mmCIF file of C-alpha atoms and ligand atoms in Angstrom:
data_model
loop_
_atom_site.group_PDB
_atom_site.id
_atom_site.type_symbol
_atom_site.label_atom_id
_atom_site.label_comp_id
_atom_site.label_asym_id
_atom_site.label_seq_id
_atom_site.Cartn_x
_atom_site.Cartn_y
_atom_site.Cartn_z
ATOM 1 C CA UNK A 1 56.178 -4.852 -88.068
ATOM 2 C CA UNK A 2 55.694 -6.253 -92.358
ATOM 3 C CA UNK A 3 58.369 -7.800 -93.929
ATOM 4 C CA UNK A 4 59.677 -6.677 -96.815
ATOM 5 C CA UNK A 5 61.108 -8.668 -100.138
ATOM 6 C CA UNK A 6 62.426 -7.916 -102.948
ATOM 7 C CA UNK A 7 63.468 -10.104 -106.183
ATOM 8 C CA UNK A 8 66.976 -10.742 -103.904
ATOM 9 C CA UNK A 9 66.300 -9.799 -99.866
ATOM 10 C CA UNK A 10 63.723 -9.984 -97.679
ATOM 11 C CA UNK A 11 63.248 -7.400 -94.588
ATOM 12 C CA UNK A 12 62.678 -8.534 -91.743
ATOM 13 C CA UNK A 13 62.440 -8.828 -87.580
ATOM 14 C CA UNK A 14 65.530 -8.512 -86.241
ATOM 15 C CA UNK A 15 66.285 -11.859 -84.439
ATOM 16 C CA UNK A 16 67.979 -12.437 -80.401
ATOM 17 C CA UNK A 17 69.565 -14.862 -82.912
ATOM 18 C CA UNK A 18 70.929 -11.695 -84.694
ATOM 19 C CA UNK A 19 72.871 -10.962 -82.028
ATOM 20 C CA UNK A 20 76.818 -12.806 -83.018
ATOM 21 C CA UNK A 21 76.293 -10.826 -86.957
ATOM 22 C CA UNK A 22 74.976 -8.214 -84.906
ATOM 23 C CA UNK A 23 77.929 -7.157 -82.652
ATOM 24 C CA UNK A 24 80.377 -8.263 -85.792
ATOM 25 C CA UNK A 25 78.882 -5.836 -87.972
ATOM 26 C CA UNK A 26 78.519 -2.817 -85.180
ATOM 27 C CA UNK A 27 82.436 -3.762 -83.671
ATOM 28 C CA UNK A 28 83.920 -2.364 -87.541
ATOM 29 C CA UNK A 29 85.083 0.763 -87.304
ATOM 30 C CA UNK A 30 84.677 0.878 -90.799
ATOM 31 C CA UNK A 31 80.717 0.552 -91.008
ATOM 32 C CA UNK A 32 80.970 2.985 -87.811
ATOM 33 C CA UNK A 33 83.333 5.383 -88.651
ATOM 34 C CA UNK A 34 81.070 7.456 -90.518
ATOM 35 C CA UNK A 35 77.870 7.029 -87.640
ATOM 36 C CA UNK A 36 77.781 8.441 -84.760
ATOM 37 C CA UNK A 37 78.873 12.013 -82.655
ATOM 38 C CA UNK A 38 81.189 10.706 -82.647
ATOM 39 C CA UNK A 39 81.846 7.685 -84.181
ATOM 40 C CA UNK A 40 82.229 4.358 -81.765
ATOM 41 C CA UNK A 41 82.843 0.791 -82.160
ATOM 42 C CA UNK A 42 80.888 -1.835 -79.866
ATOM 43 C CA UNK A 43 83.447 -3.494 -77.824
ATOM 44 C CA UNK A 44 80.675 -6.589 -76.329
ATOM 45 C CA UNK A 45 77.926 -8.131 -77.860
ATOM 46 C CA UNK A 46 75.922 -7.078 -75.096
ATOM 47 C CA UNK A 47 75.433 -3.924 -76.878
ATOM 48 C CA UNK A 48 74.285 -5.816 -79.621
ATOM 49 C CA UNK A 49 71.417 -8.065 -78.023
ATOM 50 C CA UNK A 50 70.341 -4.705 -76.323
ATOM 51 C CA UNK A 51 70.011 -2.989 -79.688
ATOM 52 C CA UNK A 52 68.261 -6.049 -81.060
ATOM 53 C CA UNK A 53 65.510 -5.475 -78.258
ATOM 54 C CA UNK A 54 65.312 -1.468 -78.188
ATOM 55 C CA UNK A 55 64.903 -2.062 -82.424
ATOM 56 C CA UNK A 56 61.941 -4.832 -81.600
ATOM 57 C CA UNK A 57 60.693 -2.944 -78.978
ATOM 58 C CA UNK A 58 60.349 0.380 -81.704
ATOM 59 C CA UNK A 59 56.366 1.591 -81.487
ATOM 60 C CA UNK A 60 55.520 3.650 -84.302
ATOM 61 C CA UNK A 61 52.889 2.786 -86.935
ATOM 62 C CA UNK A 62 55.780 2.916 -89.999
ATOM 63 C CA UNK A 63 58.852 2.982 -88.311
ATOM 64 C CA UNK A 64 60.651 -0.167 -88.048
ATOM 65 C CA UNK A 65 64.305 -1.103 -88.771
ATOM 66 C CA UNK A 66 64.629 -4.619 -90.299
ATOM 67 C CA UNK A 67 67.741 -6.955 -90.958
ATOM 68 C CA UNK A 68 68.501 -7.392 -94.539
ATOM 69 C CA UNK A 69 68.744 -11.384 -95.415
ATOM 70 C CA UNK A 70 69.770 -12.752 -98.478
ATOM 71 C CA UNK A 71 67.367 -14.842 -100.185
ATOM 72 C CA UNK A 72 70.184 -17.328 -101.775
ATOM 73 C CA UNK A 73 71.886 -18.661 -98.743
ATOM 74 C CA UNK A 74 70.462 -16.558 -96.276
ATOM 75 C CA UNK A 75 72.946 -15.126 -94.349
ATOM 76 C CA UNK A 76 72.437 -11.729 -92.923
ATOM 77 C CA UNK A 77 73.952 -8.955 -94.872
ATOM 78 C CA UNK A 78 72.711 -5.563 -92.970
ATOM 79 C CA UNK A 79 70.461 -3.038 -91.553
ATOM 80 C CA UNK A 80 68.145 -1.014 -92.957
ATOM 81 C CA UNK A 81 66.157 2.161 -90.664
ATOM 82 C CA UNK A 82 63.354 4.134 -90.901
ATOM 83 C CA UNK A 83 62.845 6.152 -87.744
ATOM 84 C CA UNK A 84 62.873 9.394 -86.368
ATOM 85 C CA UNK A 85 65.759 11.177 -87.090
ATOM 86 C CA UNK A 86 66.732 13.272 -83.849
ATOM 87 C CA UNK A 87 67.125 17.547 -83.532
ATOM 88 C CA UNK A 88 70.960 18.762 -83.422
ATOM 89 C CA UNK A 89 70.464 20.359 -79.311
ATOM 90 C CA UNK A 90 71.706 20.853 -76.008
ATOM 91 C CA UNK A 91 69.495 18.024 -74.188
ATOM 92 C CA UNK A 92 70.560 14.475 -73.666
ATOM 93 C CA UNK A 93 69.026 12.414 -75.356
ATOM 94 C CA UNK A 94 68.227 14.123 -78.356
ATOM 95 C CA UNK A 95 64.591 15.621 -79.011
ATOM 96 C CA UNK A 96 63.117 14.176 -82.109
ATOM 97 C CA UNK A 97 62.915 16.279 -84.429
ATOM 98 C CA UNK A 98 59.535 15.191 -86.153
ATOM 99 C CA UNK A 99 61.155 14.316 -89.770
ATOM 100 C CA UNK A 100 61.686 10.069 -90.663
ATOM 101 C CA UNK A 101 64.959 9.490 -91.727
ATOM 102 C CA UNK A 102 66.024 5.767 -93.708
ATOM 103 C CA UNK A 103 69.333 4.354 -93.503
ATOM 104 C CA UNK A 104 71.507 1.119 -94.088
ATOM 105 C CA UNK A 105 74.585 -0.694 -92.257
ATOM 106 C CA UNK A 106 75.822 -3.232 -94.016
ATOM 107 C CA UNK A 107 78.272 -5.333 -93.606
ATOM 108 C CA UNK A 108 81.523 -4.896 -95.884
ATOM 109 C CA UNK A 109 80.662 -8.435 -97.252
ATOM 110 C CA UNK A 110 78.428 -7.879 -98.524
ATOM 111 C CA UNK A 111 79.219 -4.446 -99.591
ATOM 112 C CA UNK A 112 79.818 -3.998 -104.441
ATOM 113 C CA UNK A 113 76.654 -6.136 -104.955
ATOM 114 C CA UNK A 114 73.580 -3.268 -104.548
ATOM 115 C CA UNK A 115 71.603 -4.771 -101.656
ATOM 116 C CA UNK A 116 71.833 -1.466 -100.305
ATOM 117 C CA UNK A 117 70.193 0.710 -102.273
ATOM 118 C CA UNK A 118 67.601 -2.151 -103.657
ATOM 119 C CA UNK A 119 66.334 -3.141 -99.500
ATOM 120 C CA UNK A 120 66.314 1.082 -98.808
ATOM 121 C CA UNK A 121 63.537 1.328 -102.499
ATOM 122 C CA UNK A 122 62.029 -1.073 -101.050
ATOM 123 C CA UNK A 123 61.383 0.548 -97.608
ATOM 124 C CA UNK A 124 61.093 3.557 -99.369
ATOM 125 C CA UNK A 125 58.342 2.717 -101.360
ATOM 126 C CA UNK A 126 56.583 1.642 -97.867
ATOM 127 C CA UNK A 127 57.501 4.662 -96.209
ATOM 128 C CA UNK A 128 55.337 5.989 -98.824
ATOM 129 C CA UNK A 129 52.948 3.187 -98.920
ATOM 130 C CA UNK A 130 52.098 3.761 -95.682
ATOM 131 C CA UNK A 131 51.229 7.100 -95.184
ATOM 132 C CA UNK A 132 54.813 8.679 -94.848
ATOM 133 C CA UNK A 133 54.847 12.423 -97.160
ATOM 134 C CA UNK A 134 58.989 12.851 -96.679
ATOM 135 C CA UNK A 135 61.876 10.880 -95.901
ATOM 136 C CA UNK A 136 65.379 12.056 -95.373
ATOM 137 C CA UNK A 137 68.797 10.793 -95.399
ATOM 138 C CA UNK A 138 71.715 12.354 -93.706
ATOM 139 C CA UNK A 139 75.722 11.008 -94.528
ATOM 140 C CA UNK A 140 78.831 12.549 -92.991
ATOM 141 C CA UNK A 141 80.215 14.514 -95.953
ATOM 142 C CA UNK A 142 83.394 12.408 -96.955
ATOM 143 C CA UNK A 143 80.955 9.675 -96.595
ATOM 144 C CA UNK A 144 80.034 9.375 -100.402
ATOM 145 C CA UNK A 145 79.607 5.340 -100.103
ATOM 146 C CA UNK A 146 76.227 6.387 -98.187
ATOM 147 C CA UNK A 147 75.638 9.385 -100.482
ATOM 148 C CA UNK A 148 75.422 7.070 -104.164
ATOM 149 C CA UNK A 149 72.939 5.034 -102.442
ATOM 150 C CA UNK A 150 70.474 7.956 -101.857
ATOM 151 C CA UNK A 151 71.429 8.689 -105.931
ATOM 152 C CA UNK A 152 70.050 5.658 -106.846
ATOM 153 C CA UNK A 153 67.116 5.268 -104.701
ATOM 154 C CA UNK A 154 65.955 8.752 -106.225
ATOM 155 C CA UNK A 155 66.973 10.509 -103.329
ATOM 156 C CA UNK A 156 67.209 14.538 -103.775
ATOM 157 C CA UNK A 157 70.472 16.468 -102.562
ATOM 158 C CA UNK A 158 69.686 19.861 -100.861
ATOM 159 C CA UNK A 159 73.314 20.491 -99.464
ATOM 160 C CA UNK A 160 74.533 20.825 -96.079
ATOM 161 C CA UNK A 161 72.686 21.017 -92.630
ATOM 162 C CA UNK A 162 73.225 20.973 -89.229
ATOM 163 C CA UNK A 163 69.562 20.934 -88.070
ATOM 164 C CA UNK A 164 70.400 16.771 -87.212
ATOM 165 C CA UNK A 165 72.734 14.515 -84.726
ATOM 166 C CA UNK A 166 74.362 18.067 -83.365
ATOM 167 C CA UNK A 167 76.563 17.395 -86.647
ATOM 168 C CA UNK A 168 77.140 18.568 -90.295
ATOM 169 C CA UNK A 169 75.557 16.099 -92.367
ATOM 170 C CA UNK A 170 74.819 16.110 -96.024
ATOM 171 C CA UNK A 171 70.715 15.958 -96.815
ATOM 172 C CA UNK A 172 69.203 14.591 -99.130
ATOM 173 C CA UNK A 173 65.242 13.676 -99.945
ATOM 174 C CA UNK A 174 62.170 12.495 -101.579
ATOM 175 C CA UNK A 175 58.898 13.313 -101.301
ATOM 176 C CA UNK A 176 56.085 11.034 -102.258
ATOM 177 C CA UNK A 177 55.085 13.388 -104.255
ATOM 178 C CA UNK A 178 58.070 12.818 -106.463
HETATM 179 C C1 COA B 201 76.956 2.588 -96.779
HETATM 180 C C2 COA B 201 76.288 1.802 -97.566
HETATM 181 C C3 COA B 201 75.624 0.428 -97.346
HETATM 182 C C4 COA B 201 76.565 1.477 -99.531
HETATM 183 O O1 COA B 201 77.153 -0.139 -99.840
HETATM 184 P P1 COA B 201 77.364 -0.571 -101.540
HETATM 185 O O2 COA B 201 77.177 -1.807 -101.457
HETATM 186 O O3 COA B 201 78.589 0.351 -101.945
HETATM 187 O O4 COA B 201 76.193 -0.465 -101.995
HETATM 188 P P2 COA B 201 74.710 -0.160 -102.671
HETATM 189 O O5 COA B 201 73.481 -1.311 -102.539
HETATM 190 O O6 COA B 201 73.919 1.262 -103.164
HETATM 191 O O7 COA B 201 75.595 -1.251 -104.396
HETATM 192 C C5 COA B 201 76.457 -0.467 -105.236
HETATM 193 C C6 COA B 201 78.167 -0.711 -105.688
HETATM 194 O O8 COA B 201 77.926 -2.255 -105.780
HETATM 195 C C7 COA B 201 77.883 -2.646 -107.051
HETATM 196 N N1 COA B 201 76.516 -3.039 -107.497
HETATM 197 C C8 COA B 201 77.464 -4.841 -108.189
HETATM 198 N N2 COA B 201 75.750 -5.570 -108.291
HETATM 199 C C9 COA B 201 74.669 -4.366 -108.668
HETATM 200 C C10 COA B 201 73.924 -4.872 -108.531
HETATM 201 N N3 COA B 201 73.018 -5.242 -109.432
HETATM 202 N N4 COA B 201 73.006 -3.554 -108.456
HETATM 203 C C11 COA B 201 73.191 -1.998 -108.423
HETATM 204 N N5 COA B 201 74.763 -2.871 -107.523
HETATM 205 C C12 COA B 201 75.682 -2.908 -107.873
HETATM 206 C C13 COA B 201 77.617 -0.664 -107.991
HETATM 207 O O9 COA B 201 78.373 -0.734 -109.208
HETATM 208 C C14 COA B 201 78.342 -0.060 -106.619
HETATM 209 O O10 COA B 201 79.534 -0.255 -106.617
HETATM 210 P P3 COA B 201 80.090 1.033 -106.817
HETATM 211 O O11 COA B 201 79.969 2.111 -105.732
HETATM 212 O O12 COA B 201 81.527 0.201 -106.372
HETATM 213 O O13 COA B 201 80.384 1.403 -107.956
HETATM 214 C C15 COA B 201 77.891 0.847 -97.008
HETATM 215 O O14 COA B 201 79.029 1.502 -97.634
HETATM 216 C C16 COA B 201 77.283 0.682 -95.308
HETATM 217 O O15 COA B 201 76.705 -0.330 -95.155
HETATM 218 N N6 COA B 201 78.676 1.674 -95.241
HETATM 219 C C17 COA B 201 78.425 1.743 -93.536
HETATM 220 C C18 COA B 201 77.694 2.308 -93.009
HETATM 221 C C19 COA B 201 77.511 3.731 -93.262
HETATM 222 O O16 COA B 201 78.062 4.245 -93.594
HETATM 223 N N7 COA B 201 75.932 3.545 -93.651
HETATM 224 C C20 COA B 201 75.606 4.972 -94.214
HETATM 225 C C21 COA B 201 75.901 5.976 -92.497
HETATM 226 S S1 COA B 201 74.834 7.117 -93.511
#
């Protein structure tokens, strides 16, 4: 996968040494409350180890999940995801929809600095530079912080949809041409 760099951030591959951070991130209800159906927190460090392994094994020419690191301190701040979004449906696991979603999960210690938007803008640029035509984002209707990130990076709100994740979500879209 390709590392990305912004003014304040480095986006790089997840390493197994990042498992303590990933567990701290995903074991917090304030991070997980709008993610997943149903939302649930990690309860064991081994889950973070497994998640990092799965991210490292993503085999796609463009999709990736980056660890977002602060240049100033070297601290990890969160995760930036560019991945296939599952379609709603009856089968488990849900089947791919064919669409690509962008997502962001940041540690509360690093909210309120513009890091999620800065990292997401870099990932969108990377996505379009590498041939994707359209990227979507979905948020829970009450996840206003995430909706603001979508708007800050130039995504267009197209209303609500039940097309993905067996959930009713706010849908945001951006195309390479826009
Ligand atoms: C969604 C989430 C990433 C948003 O984080 P965030 O830090 O609010 O988002 P941004 O990086 O865009 O930062 C914007 C905030 O930083 C402030 N800020 C400070 N310095 C800034 C700068 N240099 N540039 C931009 N914004 C800056 C902005 O004013 C804004 O604060 P406000 O919303 O109180 O006005 C975070 O809430 C999160 O990780 N939530 C849990 C996981 C989650 O729900 N993910 C989404 C699932 S759909």
